[in-house]
Coordinates of C-alpha atoms and ligand atoms in Angstrom, one line a residue:
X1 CA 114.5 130.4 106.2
X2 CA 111.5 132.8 105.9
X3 CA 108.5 131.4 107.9
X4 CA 106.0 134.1 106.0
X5 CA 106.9 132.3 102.5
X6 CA 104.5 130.5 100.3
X7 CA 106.8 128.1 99.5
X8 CA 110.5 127.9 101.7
X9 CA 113.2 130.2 99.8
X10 CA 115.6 126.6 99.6
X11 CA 115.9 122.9 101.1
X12 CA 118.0 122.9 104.0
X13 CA 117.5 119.9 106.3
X14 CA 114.3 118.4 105.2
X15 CA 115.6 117.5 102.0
X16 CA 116.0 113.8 101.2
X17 CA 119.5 112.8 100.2
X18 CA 121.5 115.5 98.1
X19 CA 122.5 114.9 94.5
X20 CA 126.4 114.6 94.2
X21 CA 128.5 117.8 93.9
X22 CA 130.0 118.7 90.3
X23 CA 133.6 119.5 90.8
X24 CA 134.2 123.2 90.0
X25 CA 136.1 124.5 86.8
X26 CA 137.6 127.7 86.2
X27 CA 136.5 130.8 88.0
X28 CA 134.4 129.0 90.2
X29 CA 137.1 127.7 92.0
X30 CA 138.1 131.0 94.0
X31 CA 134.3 130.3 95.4
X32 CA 133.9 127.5 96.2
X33 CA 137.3 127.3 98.0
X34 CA 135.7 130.1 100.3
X35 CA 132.7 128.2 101.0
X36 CA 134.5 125.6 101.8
X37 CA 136.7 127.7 104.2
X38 CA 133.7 128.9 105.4
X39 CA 135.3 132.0 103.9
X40 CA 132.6 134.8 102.4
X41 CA 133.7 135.1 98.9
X42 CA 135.2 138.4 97.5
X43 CA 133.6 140.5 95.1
X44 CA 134.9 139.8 91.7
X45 CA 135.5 141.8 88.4
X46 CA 134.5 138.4 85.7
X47 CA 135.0 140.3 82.7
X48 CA 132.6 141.9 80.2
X49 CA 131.0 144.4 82.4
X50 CA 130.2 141.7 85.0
X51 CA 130.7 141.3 88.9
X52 CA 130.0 139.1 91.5
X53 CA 128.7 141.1 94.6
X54 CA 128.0 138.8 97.9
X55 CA 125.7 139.8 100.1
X56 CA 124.9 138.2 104.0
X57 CA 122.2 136.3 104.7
X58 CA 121.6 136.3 108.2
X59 CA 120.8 133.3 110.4
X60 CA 120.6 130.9 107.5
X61 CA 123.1 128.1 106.3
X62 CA 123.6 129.5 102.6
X63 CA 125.3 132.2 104.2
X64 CA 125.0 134.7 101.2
X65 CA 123.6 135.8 98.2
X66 CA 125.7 136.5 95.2
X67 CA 124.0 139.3 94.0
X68 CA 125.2 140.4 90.0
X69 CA 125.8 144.0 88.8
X70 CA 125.9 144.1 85.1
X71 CA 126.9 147.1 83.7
X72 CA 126.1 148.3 80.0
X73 CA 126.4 151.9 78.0
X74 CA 125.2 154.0 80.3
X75 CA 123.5 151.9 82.5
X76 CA 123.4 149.6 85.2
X77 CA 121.8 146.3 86.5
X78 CA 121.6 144.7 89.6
X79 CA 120.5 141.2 89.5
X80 CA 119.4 139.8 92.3
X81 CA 119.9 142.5 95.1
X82 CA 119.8 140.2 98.3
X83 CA 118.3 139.9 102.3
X84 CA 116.8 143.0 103.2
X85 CA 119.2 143.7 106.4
X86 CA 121.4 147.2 107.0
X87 CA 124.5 144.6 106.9
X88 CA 123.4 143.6 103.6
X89 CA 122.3 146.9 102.4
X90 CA 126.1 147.8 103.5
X91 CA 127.7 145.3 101.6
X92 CA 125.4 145.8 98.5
X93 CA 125.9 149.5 98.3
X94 CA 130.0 149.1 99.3
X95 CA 129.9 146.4 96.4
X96 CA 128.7 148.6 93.9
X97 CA 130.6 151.3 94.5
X98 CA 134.2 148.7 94.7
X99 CA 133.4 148.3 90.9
X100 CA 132.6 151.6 90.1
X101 CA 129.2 152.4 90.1
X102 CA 127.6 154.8 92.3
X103 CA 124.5 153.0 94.2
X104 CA 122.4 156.2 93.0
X105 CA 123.3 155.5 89.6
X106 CA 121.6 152.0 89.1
X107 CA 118.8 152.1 86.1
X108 CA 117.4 148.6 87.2
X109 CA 116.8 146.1 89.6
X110 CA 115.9 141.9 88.2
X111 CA 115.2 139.4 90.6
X112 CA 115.4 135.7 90.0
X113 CA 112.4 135.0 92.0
X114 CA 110.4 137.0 94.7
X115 CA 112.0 135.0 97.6
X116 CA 113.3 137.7 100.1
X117 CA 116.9 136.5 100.0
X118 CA 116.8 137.7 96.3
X119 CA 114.4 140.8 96.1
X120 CA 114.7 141.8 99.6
X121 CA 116.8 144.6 99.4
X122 CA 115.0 145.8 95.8
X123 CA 113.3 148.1 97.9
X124 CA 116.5 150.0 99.6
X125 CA 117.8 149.9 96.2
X126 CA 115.5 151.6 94.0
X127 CA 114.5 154.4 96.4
X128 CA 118.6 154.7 96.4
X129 CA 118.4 154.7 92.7
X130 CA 114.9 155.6 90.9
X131 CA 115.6 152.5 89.2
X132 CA 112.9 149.7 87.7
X133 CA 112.3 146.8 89.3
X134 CA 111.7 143.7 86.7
X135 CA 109.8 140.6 88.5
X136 CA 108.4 137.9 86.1
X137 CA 104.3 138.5 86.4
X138 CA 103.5 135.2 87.9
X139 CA 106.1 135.8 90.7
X140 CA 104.4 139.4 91.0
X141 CA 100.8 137.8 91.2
X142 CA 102.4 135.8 94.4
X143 CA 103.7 138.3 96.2
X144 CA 100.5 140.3 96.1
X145 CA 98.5 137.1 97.0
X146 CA 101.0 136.6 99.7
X147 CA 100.5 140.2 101.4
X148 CA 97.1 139.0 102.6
X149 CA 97.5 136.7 105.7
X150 CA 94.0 136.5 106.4
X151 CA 93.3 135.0 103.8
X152 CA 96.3 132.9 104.1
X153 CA 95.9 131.9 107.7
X154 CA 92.0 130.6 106.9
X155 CA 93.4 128.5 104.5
X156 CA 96.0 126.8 106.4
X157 CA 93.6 124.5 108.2
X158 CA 91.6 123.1 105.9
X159 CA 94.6 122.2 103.8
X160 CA 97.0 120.5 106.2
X161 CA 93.6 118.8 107.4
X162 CA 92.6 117.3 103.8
X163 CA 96.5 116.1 103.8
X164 CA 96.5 114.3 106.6
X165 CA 98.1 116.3 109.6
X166 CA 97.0 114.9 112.6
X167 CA 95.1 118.0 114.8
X168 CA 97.8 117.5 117.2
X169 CA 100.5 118.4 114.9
X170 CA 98.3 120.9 112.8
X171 CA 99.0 124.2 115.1
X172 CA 102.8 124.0 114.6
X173 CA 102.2 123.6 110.9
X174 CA 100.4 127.1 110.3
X175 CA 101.9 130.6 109.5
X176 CA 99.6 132.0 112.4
X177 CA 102.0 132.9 114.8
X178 CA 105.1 132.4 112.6
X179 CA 104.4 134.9 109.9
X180 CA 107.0 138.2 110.3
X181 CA 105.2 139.8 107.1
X182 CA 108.4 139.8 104.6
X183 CA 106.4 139.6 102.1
X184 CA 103.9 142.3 102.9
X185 CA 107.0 144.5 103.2
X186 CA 108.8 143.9 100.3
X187 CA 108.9 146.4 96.6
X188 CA 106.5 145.7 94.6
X189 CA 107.8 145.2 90.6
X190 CA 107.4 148.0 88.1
X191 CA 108.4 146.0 85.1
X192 CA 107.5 142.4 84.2
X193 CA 110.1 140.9 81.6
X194 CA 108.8 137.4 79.6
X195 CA 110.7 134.5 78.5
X196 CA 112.7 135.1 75.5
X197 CA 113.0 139.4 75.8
X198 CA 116.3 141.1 75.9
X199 CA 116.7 143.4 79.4
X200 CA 116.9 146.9 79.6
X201 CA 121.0 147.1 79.3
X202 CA 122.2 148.9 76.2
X203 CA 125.4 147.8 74.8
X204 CA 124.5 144.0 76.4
X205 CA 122.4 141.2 75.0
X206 CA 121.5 139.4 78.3
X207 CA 118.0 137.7 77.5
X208 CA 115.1 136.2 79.6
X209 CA 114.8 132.4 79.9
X210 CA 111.5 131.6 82.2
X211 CA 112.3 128.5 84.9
X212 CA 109.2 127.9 86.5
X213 CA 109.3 125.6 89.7
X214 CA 111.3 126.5 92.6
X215 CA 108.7 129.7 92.4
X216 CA 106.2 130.3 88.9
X217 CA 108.1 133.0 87.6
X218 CA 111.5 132.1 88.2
X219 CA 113.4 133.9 85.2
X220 CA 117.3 132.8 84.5
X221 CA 119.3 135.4 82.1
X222 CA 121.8 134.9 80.0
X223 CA 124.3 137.3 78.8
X224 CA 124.8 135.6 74.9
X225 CA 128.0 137.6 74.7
X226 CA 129.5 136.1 77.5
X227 CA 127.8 132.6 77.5
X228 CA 127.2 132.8 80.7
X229 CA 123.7 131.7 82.8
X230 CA 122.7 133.6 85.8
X231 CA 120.6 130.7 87.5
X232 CA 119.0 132.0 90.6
X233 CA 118.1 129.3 92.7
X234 CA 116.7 127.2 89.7
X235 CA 120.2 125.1 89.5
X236 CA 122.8 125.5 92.3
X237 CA 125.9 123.5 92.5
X238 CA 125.5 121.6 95.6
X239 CA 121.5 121.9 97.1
X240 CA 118.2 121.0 95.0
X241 CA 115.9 124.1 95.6
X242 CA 112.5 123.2 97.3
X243 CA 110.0 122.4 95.3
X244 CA 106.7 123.1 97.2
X245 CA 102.9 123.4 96.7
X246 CA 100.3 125.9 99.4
X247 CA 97.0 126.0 100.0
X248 CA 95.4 126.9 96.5
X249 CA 97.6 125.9 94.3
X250 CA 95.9 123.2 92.2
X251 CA 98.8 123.1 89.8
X252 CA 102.0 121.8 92.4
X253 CA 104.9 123.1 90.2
X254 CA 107.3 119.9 89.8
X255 CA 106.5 118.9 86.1
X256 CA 107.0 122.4 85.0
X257 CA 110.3 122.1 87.1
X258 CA 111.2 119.3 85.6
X259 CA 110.6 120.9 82.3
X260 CA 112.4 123.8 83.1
X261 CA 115.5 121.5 84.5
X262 CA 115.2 119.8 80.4
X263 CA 115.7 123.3 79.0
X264 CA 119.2 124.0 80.6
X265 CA 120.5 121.2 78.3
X266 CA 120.3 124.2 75.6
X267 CA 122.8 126.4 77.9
X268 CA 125.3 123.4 78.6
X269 CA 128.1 126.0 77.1
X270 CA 127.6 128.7 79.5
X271 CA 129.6 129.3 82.7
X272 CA 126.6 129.0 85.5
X273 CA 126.3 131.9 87.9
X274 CA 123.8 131.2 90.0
X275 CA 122.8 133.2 93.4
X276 CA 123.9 130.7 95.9
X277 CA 127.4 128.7 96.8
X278 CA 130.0 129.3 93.9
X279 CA 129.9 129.5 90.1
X280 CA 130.5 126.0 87.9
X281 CA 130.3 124.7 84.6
X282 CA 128.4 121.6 83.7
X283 CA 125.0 122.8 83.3
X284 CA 123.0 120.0 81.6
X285 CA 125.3 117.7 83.9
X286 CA 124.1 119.1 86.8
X287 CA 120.1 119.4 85.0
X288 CA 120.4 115.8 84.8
X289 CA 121.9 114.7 88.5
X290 CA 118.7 117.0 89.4
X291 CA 116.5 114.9 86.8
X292 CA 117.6 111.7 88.9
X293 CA 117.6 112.9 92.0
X294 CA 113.4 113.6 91.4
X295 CA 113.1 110.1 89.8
X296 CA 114.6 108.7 92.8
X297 CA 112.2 110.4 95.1
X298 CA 109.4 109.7 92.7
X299 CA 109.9 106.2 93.0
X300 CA 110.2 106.0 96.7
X301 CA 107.1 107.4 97.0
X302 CA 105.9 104.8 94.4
X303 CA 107.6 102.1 97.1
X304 CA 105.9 103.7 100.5
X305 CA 102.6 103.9 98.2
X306 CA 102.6 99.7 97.4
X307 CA 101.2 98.2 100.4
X308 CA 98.0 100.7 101.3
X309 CA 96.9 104.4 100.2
X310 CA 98.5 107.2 102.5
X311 CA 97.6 110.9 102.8
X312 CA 100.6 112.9 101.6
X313 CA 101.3 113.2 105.5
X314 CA 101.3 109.2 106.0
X315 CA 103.7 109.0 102.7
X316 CA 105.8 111.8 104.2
X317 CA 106.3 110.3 107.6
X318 CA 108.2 107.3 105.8
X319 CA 110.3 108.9 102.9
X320 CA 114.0 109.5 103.7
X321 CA 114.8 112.4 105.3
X322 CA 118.6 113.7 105.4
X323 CA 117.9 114.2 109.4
X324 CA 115.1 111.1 109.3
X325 CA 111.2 112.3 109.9
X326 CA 111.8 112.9 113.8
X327 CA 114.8 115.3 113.2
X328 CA 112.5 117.8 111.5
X329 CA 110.2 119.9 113.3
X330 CA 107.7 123.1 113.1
X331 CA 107.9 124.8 109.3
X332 CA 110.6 122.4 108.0
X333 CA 107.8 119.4 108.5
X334 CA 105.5 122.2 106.8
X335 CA 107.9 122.2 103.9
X336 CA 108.2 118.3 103.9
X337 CA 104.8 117.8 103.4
X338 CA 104.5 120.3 100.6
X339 CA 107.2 118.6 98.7
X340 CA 105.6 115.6 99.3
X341 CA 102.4 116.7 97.8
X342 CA 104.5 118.3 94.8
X343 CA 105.5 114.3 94.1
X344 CA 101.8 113.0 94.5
X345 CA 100.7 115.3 92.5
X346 CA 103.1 114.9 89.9
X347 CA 102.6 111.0 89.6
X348 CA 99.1 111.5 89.7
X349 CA 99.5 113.2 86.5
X350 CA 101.7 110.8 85.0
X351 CA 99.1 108.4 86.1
X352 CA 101.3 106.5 88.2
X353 CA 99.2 107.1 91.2
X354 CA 95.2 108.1 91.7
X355 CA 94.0 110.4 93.8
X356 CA 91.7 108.7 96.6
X357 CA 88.3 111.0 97.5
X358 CA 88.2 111.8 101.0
X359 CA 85.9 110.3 103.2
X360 CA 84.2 111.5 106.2
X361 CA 87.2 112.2 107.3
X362 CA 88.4 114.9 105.0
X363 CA 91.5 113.5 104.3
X364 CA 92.6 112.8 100.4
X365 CA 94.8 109.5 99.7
X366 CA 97.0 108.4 97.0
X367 CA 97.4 104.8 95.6
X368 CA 99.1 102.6 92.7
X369 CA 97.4 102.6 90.3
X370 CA 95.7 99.2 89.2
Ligands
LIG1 ZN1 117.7 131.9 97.4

């Protein structure tokens, strides 16, 4: 978990109740047998100038991230390089190297999303390399945004306050104190590739396919040769990636994630390779568990909403919780919340719910609509 992030990389504990698990096919089942043996997964050779590369990530449940090295005439791609860390760095640059491509001979760098556990190790990796780092130009715009924690620690307050958090809980809910900088730290992009484009990787025709939600820019890429869809965090086999809101953002990302789950149903074909857990097939299957699973939630929060208007605090405090509300503490109640707000927002917008004014005491409601 990175405390510094705008929104949390993933749900871990504070998610409500998790989808059910498709049951892997083909190559995926080598990986998900690992995870299962708590095993880390071996890089493999999956054909067509592509290979699965895991790298650690420290401290956290998901263990890894499969990083992706696609390799073209004359070139070479890493997607999705991995936590900045010297064991990962090790593993990346070892990785590489197993399926035959020098570390120094890397031509360009894609991440997923700007969550460190993806473009983390960018940074080691181009200097390594000279090589271009592509980051879709929303997820660019937040990672400069993010660099500036004054700004970000004046706004903390006010938001939690307009949401509800008691002052009591309010100063465990802040990054003041919790922030380590990542983002501050991490590469900035030198390319910015849009929906629909082919990458830089002669000899392959892997194309951009934007996902926004989990972050704005989230990008997928598939290799049309292959069929295959490298998913990032947008669709992963077994957890539903967080789907958050911080102060500022006056556009909370779950309809466009919605929208972005619909468009997999194009891509049901492709093997998915996303950067978590182990590769499956299934796609618009597992689009649509993640469809329900968010019209589940949305009408629990319709449910909690029947009696009386709540703040997104008051509605949060009485949705299920895999651990129940008093089993999550600190930044994981942060992360609650912002999901939480993510579903208000949404149902205002489907006019489900309106949006109560805030009184004298600064705090916003949400109610059924009449
Ligand atoms: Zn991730």
């Amino acid at each position: 978990m990175t405390p510094s992030s705008p929104s949390e990389p993933v749900t871990t504990p504070a998610s409500p109740p998790r989808p059910p698990i498709p049951a892997p096919q083909g190559s995926g089942v080598v990986q998900h047998t690992a995870w299962l043996e708590r095993r880390f997964p071996e890089i493999e050779d999956l054909g067509g100038g592509t290979f699965s590369i895991p790298v650690p990530f420290p401290d956290n449940p998901l263990r890894y991230t499969l990083s992706y090295l696609l390799t073209g005439d004359g070139a070479a791609v890493v997607v999705d390089p991995g936590w900045d860390s010297d064991e990962g760095a090790d593993a990346l640059f070892a990785g590489l190297a197993e399926c035959g491509v020098d570390p120094a001979a890397v031509t360009g760098i894609l991440v997923s999303h700007v969550h460190p556990d993806h473009h983390g190790l960018s940074g080691r990796l181009a200097a390594a390399s000279g090589a271009w780092i592509g980051m879709h130009a929303d997820d660019a715009a937040l990672l400069a945004a993010a660099g500036d924690r004054a700004a970000r620690g004046s706004a903390d307050v006010p938001w939690l306050t307009r949401n509800g958090v008691p002052k009591s809980e309010i100063a465990g809910l802040t990054y003041a104190g919790n922030t380590d900088d990542v983002f501050s730290t991490m590469a900035r992009p030198t390319r910015a590739p849009a929906d629909g484009e082919l990458i830089d990787l002669p000899g392959r025709r892997v194309r951009v396919v934007w996902t926004p939600g989990h972050t704005p820019g989230h990008l997928c890429f598939h290799d049309e040769d292959a069929d295959r869809l490298l998913t990032g965090d947008h669709l992963l086999p077994r957890i539903s990636p967080n789907i958050g809101t911080h102060p500022g953002d006056d556009d909370p990302p779950l309809a466009r994630y919605l929208g972005s789950l619909r468009r997999l149903r194009d891509y049901d074909s492709a093997e998915a390779l996303p950067a978590h857990e182990w590769r499956f097939e299934g796609i618009a299957a597992r689009a649509e568990q993640l469809l329900a699973h968010h019209q589940e939630r949305c009408d629990e929060v319709l449910r909690v909403l029947t009696d009386a208007p709540k703040s997104a605090w008051g509605t949060a405090t009485e949705l299920t919780w895999s651990r129940g509300w008093s089993g999550i503490h600190g930044l994981m109640r942060r992360s609650a919340l912002a999901e939480t707000i993510s579903h208000l927002v949404y149902l205002v917008g489907t006019g489900a719910l309106v949006e109560v004014p805030a009184d004298t005491d600064g705090v916003v409601r949400y109610a059924v609509s009449a």
